[in-house]
Coordinates of C-alpha atoms in Angstrom, one line a residue:
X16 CA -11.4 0.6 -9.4
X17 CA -14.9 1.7 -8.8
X18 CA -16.5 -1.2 -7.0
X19 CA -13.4 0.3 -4.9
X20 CA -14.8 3.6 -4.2
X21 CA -18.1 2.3 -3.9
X22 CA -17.2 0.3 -1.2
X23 CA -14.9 3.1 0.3
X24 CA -17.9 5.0 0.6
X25 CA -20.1 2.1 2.2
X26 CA -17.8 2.0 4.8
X27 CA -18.0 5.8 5.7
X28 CA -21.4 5.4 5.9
X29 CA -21.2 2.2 8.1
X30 CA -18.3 4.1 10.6
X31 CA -21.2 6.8 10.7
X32 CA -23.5 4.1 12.4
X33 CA -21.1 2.5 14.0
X34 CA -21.9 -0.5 12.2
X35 CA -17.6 -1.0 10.6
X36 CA -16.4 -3.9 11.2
X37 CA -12.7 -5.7 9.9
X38 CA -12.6 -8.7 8.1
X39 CA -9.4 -10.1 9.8
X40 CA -7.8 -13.1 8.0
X41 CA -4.4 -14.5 6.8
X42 CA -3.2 -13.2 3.2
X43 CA -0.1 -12.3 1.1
X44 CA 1.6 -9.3 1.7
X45 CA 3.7 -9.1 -1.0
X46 CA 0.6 -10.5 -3.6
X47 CA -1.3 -7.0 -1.9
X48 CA 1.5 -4.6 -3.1
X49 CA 2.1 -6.0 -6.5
X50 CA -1.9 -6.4 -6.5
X51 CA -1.6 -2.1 -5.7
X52 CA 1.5 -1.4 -7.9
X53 CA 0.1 -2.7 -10.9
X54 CA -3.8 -1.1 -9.8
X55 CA -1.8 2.3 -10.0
X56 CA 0.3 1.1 -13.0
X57 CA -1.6 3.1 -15.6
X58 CA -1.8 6.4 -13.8
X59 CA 2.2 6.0 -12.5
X60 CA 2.8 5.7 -16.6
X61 CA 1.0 8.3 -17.6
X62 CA 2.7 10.7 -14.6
X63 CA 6.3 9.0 -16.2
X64 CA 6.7 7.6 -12.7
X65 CA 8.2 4.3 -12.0
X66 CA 6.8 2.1 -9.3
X67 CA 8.9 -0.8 -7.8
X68 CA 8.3 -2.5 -4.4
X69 CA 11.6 -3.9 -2.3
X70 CA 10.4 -6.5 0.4
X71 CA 12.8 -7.8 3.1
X72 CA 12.5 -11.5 2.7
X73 CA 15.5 -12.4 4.4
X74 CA 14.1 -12.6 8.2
X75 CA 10.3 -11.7 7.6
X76 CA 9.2 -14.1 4.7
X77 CA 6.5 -15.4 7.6
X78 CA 5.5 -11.8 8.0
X79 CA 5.1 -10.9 4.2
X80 CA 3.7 -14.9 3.0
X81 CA 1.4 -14.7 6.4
X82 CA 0.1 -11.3 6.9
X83 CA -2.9 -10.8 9.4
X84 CA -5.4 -8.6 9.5
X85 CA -8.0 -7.1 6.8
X86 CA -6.1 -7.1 3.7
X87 CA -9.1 -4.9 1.6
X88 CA -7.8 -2.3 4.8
X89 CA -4.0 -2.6 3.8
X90 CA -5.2 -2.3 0.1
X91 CA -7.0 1.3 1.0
X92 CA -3.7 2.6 2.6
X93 CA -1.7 1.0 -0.1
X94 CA -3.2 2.9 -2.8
X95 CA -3.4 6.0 -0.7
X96 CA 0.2 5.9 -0.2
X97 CA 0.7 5.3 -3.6
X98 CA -1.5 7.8 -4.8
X99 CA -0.5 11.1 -2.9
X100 CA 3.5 9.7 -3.2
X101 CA 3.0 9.9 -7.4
X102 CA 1.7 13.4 -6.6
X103 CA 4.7 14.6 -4.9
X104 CA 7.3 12.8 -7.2
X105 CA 8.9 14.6 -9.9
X106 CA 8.6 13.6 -13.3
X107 CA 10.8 10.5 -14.2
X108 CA 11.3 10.0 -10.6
X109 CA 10.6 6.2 -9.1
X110 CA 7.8 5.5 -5.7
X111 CA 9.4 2.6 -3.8
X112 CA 7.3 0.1 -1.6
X113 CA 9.3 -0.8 0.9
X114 CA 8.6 -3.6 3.1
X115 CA 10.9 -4.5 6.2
X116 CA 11.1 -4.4 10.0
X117 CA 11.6 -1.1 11.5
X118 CA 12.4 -0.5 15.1
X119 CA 10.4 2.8 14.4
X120 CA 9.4 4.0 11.8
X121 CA 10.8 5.7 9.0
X122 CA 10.7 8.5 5.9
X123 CA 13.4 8.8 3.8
X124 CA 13.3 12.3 1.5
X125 CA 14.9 12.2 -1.7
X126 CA 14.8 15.0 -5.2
X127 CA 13.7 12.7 -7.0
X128 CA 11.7 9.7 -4.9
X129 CA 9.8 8.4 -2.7
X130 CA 9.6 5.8 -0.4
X131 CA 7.1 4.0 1.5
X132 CA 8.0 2.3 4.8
X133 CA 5.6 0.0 6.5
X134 CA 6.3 -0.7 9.9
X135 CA 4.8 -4.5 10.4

């Protein structure tokens, strides 16, 4: 978790100069979120939150088992997402990752939850 900041902050200082570059290559989508879900674990159990992910398989397994782009860039917003969504979920309440294909994108409101939509 802190060689994660660190490098959170290297990168503010490289978009400063311009210098920021993506590291674009094929990776697992659905190893990313469980790779976030169980980052946030600790934190989630402490907060009594449950965290769960829900990934459409049935027409986008290529999407999910094929992902590209820079996946240390999905795992920022990942664990962004997860983080403020713990901070507005009540107590015993659950933070769903859901993957699937949107024709726009979508936020769903509930008491107790909250739910993550990424549009791919």
């Amino acid at each position: 978790m802190m060689e994660t900041l660190i490098n959170d902050l290297l990168d503010l200082s490289k978009m400063e100069i311009n210098e920021f570059k993506l590291d674009q290559s094929y990776f697992n989508l659905e190893h990313a979120v469980n790779e976030a879900l169980q980052m946030m674990r600790f934190q989630a159990n402490k907060l009594d939150i449950k965290l769960k992910a829900e990934i459409d398989y049935k027409d986008n397994l290529e999407l999910v088992s094929e992902m590209y782009g820079d996946r240390r860039r999905y795992m920022q917003i990942l664990l962004n997402f997860l983080s403020n969504s713990m901070k507005f979920t009540n107590k015993k309440g659950t933070v769903t990752v859901k993957i699937m294909v949107l024709s726009h994108q979508e936020i769903k409101n509930e008491n107790e939850n909250c739910l993550i939509y990424m549009n791919l």
